[in-house]
Short mmCIF file of C-alpha atoms and ligand atoms in Angstrom, two decimals:
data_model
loop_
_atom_site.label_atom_id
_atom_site.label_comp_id
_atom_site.label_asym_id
_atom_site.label_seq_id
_atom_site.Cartn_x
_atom_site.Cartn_y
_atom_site.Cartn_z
CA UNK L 229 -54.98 4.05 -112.28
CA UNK L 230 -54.85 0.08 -112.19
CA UNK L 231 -52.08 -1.10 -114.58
CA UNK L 232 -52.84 -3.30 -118.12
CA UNK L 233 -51.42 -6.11 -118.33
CA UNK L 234 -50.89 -7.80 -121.58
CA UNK L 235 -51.52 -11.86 -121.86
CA UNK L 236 -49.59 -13.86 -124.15
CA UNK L 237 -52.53 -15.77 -126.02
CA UNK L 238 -53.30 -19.17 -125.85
CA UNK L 239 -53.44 -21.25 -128.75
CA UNK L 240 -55.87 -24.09 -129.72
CA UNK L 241 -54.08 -26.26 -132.36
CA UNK L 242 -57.46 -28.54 -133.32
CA UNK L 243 -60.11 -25.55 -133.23
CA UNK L 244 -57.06 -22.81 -135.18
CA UNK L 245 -58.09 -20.72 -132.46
CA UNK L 246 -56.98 -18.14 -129.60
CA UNK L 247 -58.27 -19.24 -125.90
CA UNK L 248 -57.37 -18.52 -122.59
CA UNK L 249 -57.90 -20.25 -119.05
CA UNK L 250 -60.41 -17.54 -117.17
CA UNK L 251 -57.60 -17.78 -113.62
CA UNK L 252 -55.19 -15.55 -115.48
CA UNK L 253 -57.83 -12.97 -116.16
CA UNK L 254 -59.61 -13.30 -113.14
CA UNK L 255 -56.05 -13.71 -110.91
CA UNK L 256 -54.72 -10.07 -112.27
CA UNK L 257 -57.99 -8.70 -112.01
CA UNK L 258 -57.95 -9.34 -108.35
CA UNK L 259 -54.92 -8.25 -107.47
CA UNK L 260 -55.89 -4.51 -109.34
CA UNK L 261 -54.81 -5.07 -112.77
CA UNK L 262 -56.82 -5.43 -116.50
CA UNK L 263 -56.07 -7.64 -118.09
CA UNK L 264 -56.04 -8.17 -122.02
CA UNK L 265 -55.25 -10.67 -124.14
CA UNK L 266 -52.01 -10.67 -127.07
CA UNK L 267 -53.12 -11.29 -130.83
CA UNK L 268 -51.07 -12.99 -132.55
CA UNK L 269 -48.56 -10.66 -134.81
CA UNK L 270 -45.63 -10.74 -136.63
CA UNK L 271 -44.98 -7.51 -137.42
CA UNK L 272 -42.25 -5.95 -134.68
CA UNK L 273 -43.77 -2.31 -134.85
CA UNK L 274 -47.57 -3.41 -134.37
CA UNK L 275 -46.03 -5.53 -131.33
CA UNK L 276 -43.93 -2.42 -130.18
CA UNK L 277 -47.21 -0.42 -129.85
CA UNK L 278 -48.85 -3.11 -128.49
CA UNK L 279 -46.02 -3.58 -125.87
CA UNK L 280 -45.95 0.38 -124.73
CA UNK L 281 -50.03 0.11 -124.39
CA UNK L 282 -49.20 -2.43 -120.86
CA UNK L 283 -48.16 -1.62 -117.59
CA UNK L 284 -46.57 -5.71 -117.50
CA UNK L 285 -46.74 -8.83 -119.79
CA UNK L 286 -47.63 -12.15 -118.64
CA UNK L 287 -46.11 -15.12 -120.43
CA UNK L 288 -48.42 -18.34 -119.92
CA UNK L 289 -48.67 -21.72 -120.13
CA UNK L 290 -49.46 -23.74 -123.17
CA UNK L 291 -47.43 -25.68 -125.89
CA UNK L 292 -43.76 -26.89 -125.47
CA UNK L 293 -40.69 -24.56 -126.13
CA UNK L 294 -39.17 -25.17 -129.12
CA UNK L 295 -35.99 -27.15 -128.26
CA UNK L 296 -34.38 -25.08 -131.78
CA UNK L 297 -34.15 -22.01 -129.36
CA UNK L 298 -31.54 -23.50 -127.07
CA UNK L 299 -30.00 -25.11 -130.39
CA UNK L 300 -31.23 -28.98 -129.56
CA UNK L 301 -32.93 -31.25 -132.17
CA UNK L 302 -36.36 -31.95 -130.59
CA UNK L 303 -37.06 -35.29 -129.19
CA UNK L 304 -38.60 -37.68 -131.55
CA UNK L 305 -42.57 -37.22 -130.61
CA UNK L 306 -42.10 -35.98 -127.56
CA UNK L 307 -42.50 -32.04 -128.35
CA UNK L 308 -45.41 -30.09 -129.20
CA UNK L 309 -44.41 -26.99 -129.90
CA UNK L 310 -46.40 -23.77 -130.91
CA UNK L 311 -43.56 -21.61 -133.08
CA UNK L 312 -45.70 -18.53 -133.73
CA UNK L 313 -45.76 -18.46 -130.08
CA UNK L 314 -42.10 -18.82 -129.69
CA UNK L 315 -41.47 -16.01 -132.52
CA UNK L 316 -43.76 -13.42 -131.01
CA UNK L 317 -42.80 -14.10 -127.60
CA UNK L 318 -38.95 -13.76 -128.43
CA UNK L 319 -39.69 -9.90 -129.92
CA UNK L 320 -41.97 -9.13 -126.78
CA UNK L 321 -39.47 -10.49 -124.20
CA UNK L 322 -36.61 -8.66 -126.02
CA UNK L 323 -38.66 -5.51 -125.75
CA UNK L 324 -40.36 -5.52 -122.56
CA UNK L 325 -36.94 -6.35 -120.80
CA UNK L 326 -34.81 -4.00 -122.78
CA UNK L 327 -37.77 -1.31 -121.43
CA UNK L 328 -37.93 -2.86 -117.96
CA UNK L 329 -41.39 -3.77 -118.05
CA UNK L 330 -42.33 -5.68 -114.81
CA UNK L 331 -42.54 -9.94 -116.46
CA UNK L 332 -44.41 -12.31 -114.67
CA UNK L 333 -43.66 -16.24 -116.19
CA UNK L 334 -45.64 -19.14 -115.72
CA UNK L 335 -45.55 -22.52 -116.55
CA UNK L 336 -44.46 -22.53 -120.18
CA UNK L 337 -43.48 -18.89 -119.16
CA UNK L 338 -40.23 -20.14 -117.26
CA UNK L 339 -39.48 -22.49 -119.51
CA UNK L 340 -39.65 -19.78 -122.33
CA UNK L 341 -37.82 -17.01 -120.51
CA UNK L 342 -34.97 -18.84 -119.47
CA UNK L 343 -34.60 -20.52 -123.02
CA UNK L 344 -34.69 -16.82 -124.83
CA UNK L 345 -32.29 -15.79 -122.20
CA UNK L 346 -29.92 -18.22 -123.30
CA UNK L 347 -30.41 -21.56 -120.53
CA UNK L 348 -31.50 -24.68 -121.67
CA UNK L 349 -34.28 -27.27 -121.09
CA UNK L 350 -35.20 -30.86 -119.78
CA UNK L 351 -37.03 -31.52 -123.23
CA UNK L 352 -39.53 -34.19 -121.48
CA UNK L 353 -38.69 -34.55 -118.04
CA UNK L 354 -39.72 -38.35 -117.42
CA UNK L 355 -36.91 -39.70 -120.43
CA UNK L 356 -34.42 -36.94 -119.00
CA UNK L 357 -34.66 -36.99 -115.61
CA UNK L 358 -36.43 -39.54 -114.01
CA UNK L 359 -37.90 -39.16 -110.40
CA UNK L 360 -40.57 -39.96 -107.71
CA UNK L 361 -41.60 -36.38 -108.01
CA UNK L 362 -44.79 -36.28 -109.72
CA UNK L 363 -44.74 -33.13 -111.81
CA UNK L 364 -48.23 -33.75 -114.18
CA UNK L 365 -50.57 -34.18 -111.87
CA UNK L 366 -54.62 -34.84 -112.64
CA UNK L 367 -57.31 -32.37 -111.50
CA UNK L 368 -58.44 -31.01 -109.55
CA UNK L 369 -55.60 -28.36 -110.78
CA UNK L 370 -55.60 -26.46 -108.10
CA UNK L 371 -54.01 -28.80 -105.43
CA UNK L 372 -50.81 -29.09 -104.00
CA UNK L 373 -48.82 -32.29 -105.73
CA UNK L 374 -45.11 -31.39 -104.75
CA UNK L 375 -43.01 -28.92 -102.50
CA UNK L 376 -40.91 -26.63 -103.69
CA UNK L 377 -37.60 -24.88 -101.25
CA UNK L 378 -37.75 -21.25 -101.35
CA UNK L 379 -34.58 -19.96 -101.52
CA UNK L 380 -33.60 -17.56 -98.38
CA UNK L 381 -32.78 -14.37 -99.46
CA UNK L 382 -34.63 -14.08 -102.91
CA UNK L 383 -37.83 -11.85 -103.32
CA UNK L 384 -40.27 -15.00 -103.73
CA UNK L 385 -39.00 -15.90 -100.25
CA UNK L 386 -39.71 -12.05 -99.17
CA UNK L 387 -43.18 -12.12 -100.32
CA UNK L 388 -44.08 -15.57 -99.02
CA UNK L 389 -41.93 -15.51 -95.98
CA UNK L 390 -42.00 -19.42 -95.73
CA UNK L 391 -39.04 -21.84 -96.54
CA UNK L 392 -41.07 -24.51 -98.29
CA UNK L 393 -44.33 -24.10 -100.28
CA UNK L 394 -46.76 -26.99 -101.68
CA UNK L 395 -47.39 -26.41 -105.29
CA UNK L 396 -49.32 -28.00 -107.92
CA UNK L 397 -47.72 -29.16 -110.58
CA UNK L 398 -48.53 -29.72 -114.97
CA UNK L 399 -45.47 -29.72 -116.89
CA UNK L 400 -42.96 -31.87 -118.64
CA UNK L 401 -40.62 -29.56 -119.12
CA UNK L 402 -38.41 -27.95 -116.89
CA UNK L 403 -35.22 -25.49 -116.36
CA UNK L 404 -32.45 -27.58 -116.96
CA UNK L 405 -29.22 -24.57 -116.81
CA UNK L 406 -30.40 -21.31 -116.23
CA UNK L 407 -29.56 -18.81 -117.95
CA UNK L 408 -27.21 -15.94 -117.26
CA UNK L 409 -28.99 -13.09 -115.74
CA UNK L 410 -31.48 -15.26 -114.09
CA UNK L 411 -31.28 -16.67 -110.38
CA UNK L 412 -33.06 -19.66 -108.93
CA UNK L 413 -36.13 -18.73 -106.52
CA UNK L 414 -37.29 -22.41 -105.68
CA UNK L 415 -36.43 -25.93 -106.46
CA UNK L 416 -38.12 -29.40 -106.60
CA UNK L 417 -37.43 -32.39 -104.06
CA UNK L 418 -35.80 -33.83 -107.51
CA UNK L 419 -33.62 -30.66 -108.17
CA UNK L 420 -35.62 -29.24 -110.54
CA UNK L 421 -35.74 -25.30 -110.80
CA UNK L 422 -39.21 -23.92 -110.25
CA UNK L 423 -39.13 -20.35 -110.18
CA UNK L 424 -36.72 -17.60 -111.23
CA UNK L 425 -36.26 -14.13 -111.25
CA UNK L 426 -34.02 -11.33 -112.97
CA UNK L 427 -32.12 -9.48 -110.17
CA UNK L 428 -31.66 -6.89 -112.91
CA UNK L 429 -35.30 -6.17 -114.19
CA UNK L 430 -37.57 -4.16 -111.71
CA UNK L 431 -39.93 -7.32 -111.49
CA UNK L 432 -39.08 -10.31 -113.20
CA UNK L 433 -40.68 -13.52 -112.11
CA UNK L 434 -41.31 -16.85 -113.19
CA UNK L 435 -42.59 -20.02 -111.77
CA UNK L 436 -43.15 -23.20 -112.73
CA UNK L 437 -46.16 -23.95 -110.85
CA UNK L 438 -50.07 -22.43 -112.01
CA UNK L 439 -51.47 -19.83 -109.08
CA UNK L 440 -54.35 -19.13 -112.19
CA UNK L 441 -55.44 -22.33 -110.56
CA UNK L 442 -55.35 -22.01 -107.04
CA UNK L 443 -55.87 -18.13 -106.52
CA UNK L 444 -59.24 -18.85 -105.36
CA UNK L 445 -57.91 -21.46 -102.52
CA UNK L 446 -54.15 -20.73 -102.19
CA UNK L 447 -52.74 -17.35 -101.06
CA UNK L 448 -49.52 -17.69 -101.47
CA UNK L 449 -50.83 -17.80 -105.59
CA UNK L 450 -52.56 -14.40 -104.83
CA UNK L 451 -49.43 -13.11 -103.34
CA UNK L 452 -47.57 -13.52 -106.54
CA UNK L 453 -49.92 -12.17 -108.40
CA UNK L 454 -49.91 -9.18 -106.12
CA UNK L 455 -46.79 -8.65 -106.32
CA UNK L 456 -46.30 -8.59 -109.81
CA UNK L 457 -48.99 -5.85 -110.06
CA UNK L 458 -47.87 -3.84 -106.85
CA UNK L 459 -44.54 -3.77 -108.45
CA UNK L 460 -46.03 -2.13 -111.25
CA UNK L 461 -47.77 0.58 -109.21
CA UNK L 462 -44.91 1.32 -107.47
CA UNK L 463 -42.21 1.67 -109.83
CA UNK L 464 -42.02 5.29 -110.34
MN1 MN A 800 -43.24 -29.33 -110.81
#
Protein backbone atom coordinates (compact mmCIF):
# COMPACT_ATOMS: atom_id res chain seq x y z
CA UNK A 1 0.00 0.00 0.00
CA UNK A 2 1.88 3.36 -0.96
CA UNK A 3 1.70 5.76 2.03
CA UNK A 4 -0.44 9.41 1.96
CA UNK A 5 1.25 12.01 2.57
CA UNK A 6 -0.35 15.16 3.70
CA UNK A 7 0.97 18.74 2.15
CA UNK A 8 0.86 21.74 4.14
CA UNK A 9 -1.02 24.17 1.61
CA UNK A 10 0.29 26.94 -0.04
CA UNK A 11 -1.13 30.20 0.26
CA UNK A 12 -1.67 32.99 -2.35
CA UNK A 13 -2.04 36.31 -0.42
CA UNK A 14 -3.23 38.55 -3.74
CA UNK A 15 -5.61 35.79 -5.38
CA UNK A 16 -7.06 34.63 -1.24
CA UNK A 17 -6.27 31.38 -2.53
CA UNK A 18 -4.69 27.76 -1.82
CA UNK A 19 -1.84 26.74 -4.53
CA UNK A 20 0.84 24.47 -4.65
CA UNK A 21 4.17 24.11 -6.79
CA UNK A 22 3.38 20.68 -8.97
CA UNK A 23 7.49 19.23 -7.70
CA UNK A 24 6.06 18.41 -4.30
CA UNK A 25 3.26 16.40 -5.78
CA UNK A 26 5.03 15.03 -8.49
CA UNK A 27 8.49 14.45 -6.14
CA UNK A 28 6.37 12.10 -3.51
CA UNK A 29 4.58 10.61 -6.19
CA UNK A 30 7.76 9.28 -7.56
CA UNK A 31 9.26 8.07 -4.84
CA UNK A 32 5.72 5.77 -4.09
CA UNK A 33 3.72 8.07 -2.10
CA UNK A 34 0.08 10.17 -2.74
CA UNK A 35 0.13 12.93 -2.11
CA UNK A 36 -2.72 15.40 -0.89
CA UNK A 37 -2.95 18.68 -0.12
CA UNK A 38 -3.88 20.36 3.79
CA UNK A 39 -7.04 22.76 3.90
CA UNK A 40 -6.78 25.21 5.89
CA UNK A 41 -8.52 24.52 9.53
CA UNK A 42 -8.66 25.70 12.77
CA UNK A 43 -10.45 23.38 14.49
CA UNK A 44 -7.81 20.80 16.44
CA UNK A 45 -10.21 17.68 16.09
CA UNK A 46 -10.96 18.15 12.20
CA UNK A 47 -6.97 18.50 12.00
CA UNK A 48 -6.54 15.37 14.32
CA UNK A 49 -8.57 13.29 11.78
CA UNK A 50 -7.00 14.80 9.13
CA UNK A 51 -3.52 14.03 10.67
CA UNK A 52 -4.34 10.06 11.40
CA UNK A 53 -5.69 9.88 7.53
CA UNK A 54 -1.44 10.29 6.41
CA UNK A 55 1.23 7.98 6.45
CA UNK A 56 3.79 11.53 6.78
CA UNK A 57 3.29 15.37 6.56
CA UNK A 58 5.29 17.57 4.50
CA UNK A 59 5.84 21.12 5.68
CA UNK A 60 6.68 23.48 2.57
CA UNK A 61 7.91 26.46 1.52
CA UNK A 62 6.07 29.71 1.30
CA UNK A 63 5.65 32.88 3.54
CA UNK A 64 8.08 33.92 6.40
CA UNK A 65 7.83 32.45 10.01
CA UNK A 66 6.40 34.59 12.23
CA UNK A 67 9.30 36.03 14.28
CA UNK A 68 6.30 36.16 17.48
CA UNK A 69 6.94 32.30 17.68
CA UNK A 70 10.53 32.56 18.86
CA UNK A 71 9.28 35.73 20.96
CA UNK A 72 11.12 38.55 18.54
CA UNK A 73 9.35 41.73 17.28
CA UNK A 74 9.44 41.32 13.47
CA UNK A 75 11.72 43.42 11.48
CA UNK A 76 10.26 46.59 10.25
CA UNK A 77 9.10 45.48 6.47
CA UNK A 78 11.17 42.88 6.19
CA UNK A 79 8.63 39.89 7.14
CA UNK A 80 5.85 38.48 5.32
CA UNK A 81 4.35 36.24 7.28
CA UNK A 82 1.28 33.89 6.68
CA UNK A 83 -0.18 33.32 10.55
CA UNK A 84 -2.96 30.88 9.66
CA UNK A 85 -0.15 28.95 8.39
CA UNK A 86 1.89 29.28 11.46
CA UNK A 87 -1.32 28.36 13.74
CA UNK A 88 -2.25 25.23 11.84
CA UNK A 89 1.15 24.12 11.37
CA UNK A 90 1.98 24.48 15.22
CA UNK A 91 -1.22 21.89 16.08
CA UNK A 92 -0.05 19.49 13.16
CA UNK A 93 3.65 19.48 14.18
CA UNK A 94 2.63 19.02 17.87
CA UNK A 95 0.57 16.06 16.77
CA UNK A 96 2.36 14.33 14.14
CA UNK A 97 5.57 14.34 16.41
CA UNK A 98 3.88 13.47 19.63
CA UNK A 99 2.49 10.30 17.21
CA UNK A 100 5.85 9.83 15.48
CA UNK A 101 4.71 10.46 12.15
CA UNK A 102 7.70 10.37 9.70
CA UNK A 103 8.20 14.86 8.93
CA UNK A 104 9.87 15.86 6.01
CA UNK A 105 10.73 20.05 6.16
CA UNK A 106 11.54 22.17 3.44
CA UNK A 107 12.42 25.50 2.91
CA UNK A 108 10.02 27.43 5.13
CA UNK A 109 9.63 23.85 6.63
CA UNK A 110 13.07 24.14 8.59
CA UNK A 111 12.66 27.35 9.40
CA UNK A 112 9.16 26.46 10.93
CA UNK A 113 10.15 23.27 12.69
CA UNK A 114 12.99 24.47 14.43
CA UNK A 115 11.10 27.75 15.52
CA UNK A 116 7.99 25.51 17.03
CA UNK A 117 10.64 23.41 18.58
CA UNK A 118 11.85 26.20 20.45
CA UNK A 119 15.31 27.61 18.18
CA UNK A 120 15.32 30.80 16.76
CA UNK A 121 15.74 32.57 13.37
CA UNK A 122 17.98 34.91 11.14
CA UNK A 123 14.77 37.13 10.48
CA UNK A 124 16.26 38.38 6.92
CA UNK A 125 19.49 36.97 6.42
CA UNK A 126 21.23 39.85 4.27
CA UNK A 127 20.65 42.72 7.47
CA UNK A 128 21.61 39.76 9.96
CA UNK A 129 24.20 38.05 8.59
CA UNK A 130 25.85 39.32 5.77
CA UNK A 131 27.90 37.05 3.32
CA UNK A 132 29.23 36.20 -0.21
CA UNK A 133 26.98 33.22 -0.09
CA UNK A 134 24.22 33.83 -2.36
CA UNK A 135 21.20 32.21 -0.78
CA UNK A 136 18.12 33.75 -3.29
CA UNK A 137 19.13 32.79 -6.30
CA UNK A 138 17.09 33.51 -9.87
CA UNK A 139 15.75 30.65 -12.03
CA UNK A 140 16.20 28.42 -13.35
CA UNK A 141 15.27 26.95 -9.66
CA UNK A 142 16.54 23.95 -10.07
CA UNK A 143 20.36 24.68 -10.16
CA UNK A 144 22.98 24.38 -7.83
CA UNK A 145 23.88 28.13 -6.30
CA UNK A 146 25.84 27.07 -3.04
CA UNK A 147 27.41 23.93 -1.25
CA UNK A 148 26.36 22.70 1.65
CA UNK A 149 28.92 20.15 4.27
CA UNK A 150 27.17 17.08 5.14
CA UNK A 151 27.82 16.24 8.39
CA UNK A 152 29.65 12.65 8.85
CA UNK A 153 27.74 10.51 10.80
CA UNK A 154 24.09 11.92 10.38
CA UNK A 155 21.42 10.03 8.22
CA UNK A 156 21.45 12.80 5.33
CA UNK A 157 25.13 11.86 5.05
CA UNK A 158 23.98 7.97 5.07
CA UNK A 159 21.63 8.41 2.31
CA UNK A 160 23.79 10.65 0.14
CA UNK A 161 27.08 9.17 1.06
CA UNK A 162 28.98 12.38 -0.12
CA UNK A 163 30.67 15.04 2.18
CA UNK A 164 29.61 18.10 0.23
CA UNK A 165 26.47 18.58 -1.92
CA UNK A 166 25.61 21.64 -4.41
CA UNK A 167 22.23 22.95 -3.60
CA UNK A 168 20.04 25.54 -4.88
CA UNK A 169 19.14 28.00 -2.83
CA UNK A 170 15.58 30.68 -2.22
CA UNK A 171 15.37 31.85 1.19
CA UNK A 172 16.01 34.74 3.48
CA UNK A 173 15.61 33.14 6.37
CA UNK A 174 17.60 30.75 8.03
CA UNK A 175 18.29 28.55 11.39
CA UNK A 176 19.92 30.81 13.53
CA UNK A 177 20.09 28.35 17.20
CA UNK A 178 18.60 25.19 16.80
CA UNK A 179 16.49 23.99 18.80
CA UNK A 180 16.76 21.31 21.45
CA UNK A 181 15.94 17.99 20.09
CA UNK A 182 17.14 18.85 16.70
CA UNK A 183 20.77 18.17 15.25
CA UNK A 184 22.49 19.88 12.36
CA UNK A 185 22.67 17.67 9.01
CA UNK A 186 24.46 20.32 6.71
CA UNK A 187 25.77 23.78 6.81
CA UNK A 188 26.48 26.73 4.42
CA UNK A 189 30.10 28.03 3.38
CA UNK A 190 28.71 31.12 5.64
CA UNK A 191 27.72 28.88 8.68
CA UNK A 192 24.37 28.76 8.05
CA UNK A 193 22.36 25.52 9.08
CA UNK A 194 20.71 23.84 6.12
CA UNK A 195 19.22 20.75 7.12
CA UNK A 196 18.20 19.08 10.38
CA UNK A 197 16.85 16.14 11.72
CA UNK A 198 15.20 14.76 15.07
CA UNK A 199 17.40 11.85 16.33
CA UNK A 200 14.29 11.07 18.36
CA UNK A 201 11.41 10.89 15.70
CA UNK A 202 11.51 7.76 13.34
CA UNK A 203 12.07 10.22 10.30
CA UNK A 204 12.41 13.71 10.85
CA UNK A 205 14.01 15.80 8.19
CA UNK A 206 14.37 19.17 7.10
CA UNK A 207 16.34 21.08 4.62
CA UNK A 208 16.75 24.27 3.61
CA UNK A 209 17.28 23.76 0.05
CA UNK A 210 14.03 22.83 -2.69
CA UNK A 211 14.59 19.02 -4.25
CA UNK A 212 10.60 19.85 -5.61
CA UNK A 213 12.84 21.68 -7.99
CA UNK A 214 15.51 19.61 -9.02
CA UNK A 215 13.98 15.99 -8.64
CA UNK A 216 13.78 15.81 -12.27
CA UNK A 217 17.74 16.67 -12.72
CA UNK A 218 19.28 16.10 -9.25
CA UNK A 219 19.28 12.70 -7.46
CA UNK A 220 20.48 13.40 -4.51
CA UNK A 221 16.72 15.52 -4.31
CA UNK A 222 15.07 12.12 -5.24
CA UNK A 223 17.01 10.44 -2.57
CA UNK A 224 15.47 12.54 0.08
CA UNK A 225 12.40 12.20 -1.05
CA UNK A 226 12.88 8.46 -1.03
CA UNK A 227 13.82 8.30 2.00
CA UNK A 228 11.24 10.08 3.64
CA UNK A 229 8.69 7.69 2.03
CA UNK A 230 10.80 4.39 2.48
CA UNK A 231 10.93 5.35 6.05
CA UNK A 232 7.36 5.29 6.09
CA UNK A 233 7.03 1.83 4.55
CA UNK A 234 9.29 0.46 6.73
CA UNK A 235 8.43 1.54 10.06
CA UNK A 236 6.51 -1.29 11.36
MN1 LIG B 1 20.94 28.53 1.25
Amino acid sequence: MKPVIGVMPLWDEEKDSIWMLPGYMDGISRAGGIPIIFPFLEDEEELSRLINLCDGLVFTGGQDVSPRIYHEEPLEGLIDDCEKRDSMEEIILERAIAEDKPILGICRGIQFINAALGGTLYQDIPSQHPSATDHHQQAPYELPIHEVRIVEGTPLHECLKVDKLPVNSLHHQAVKTVAPGLTEMAISPDGIVEALYRPESHFLWAVQWHPEFSYLTDESAMKIFRAFIEAIIYKD
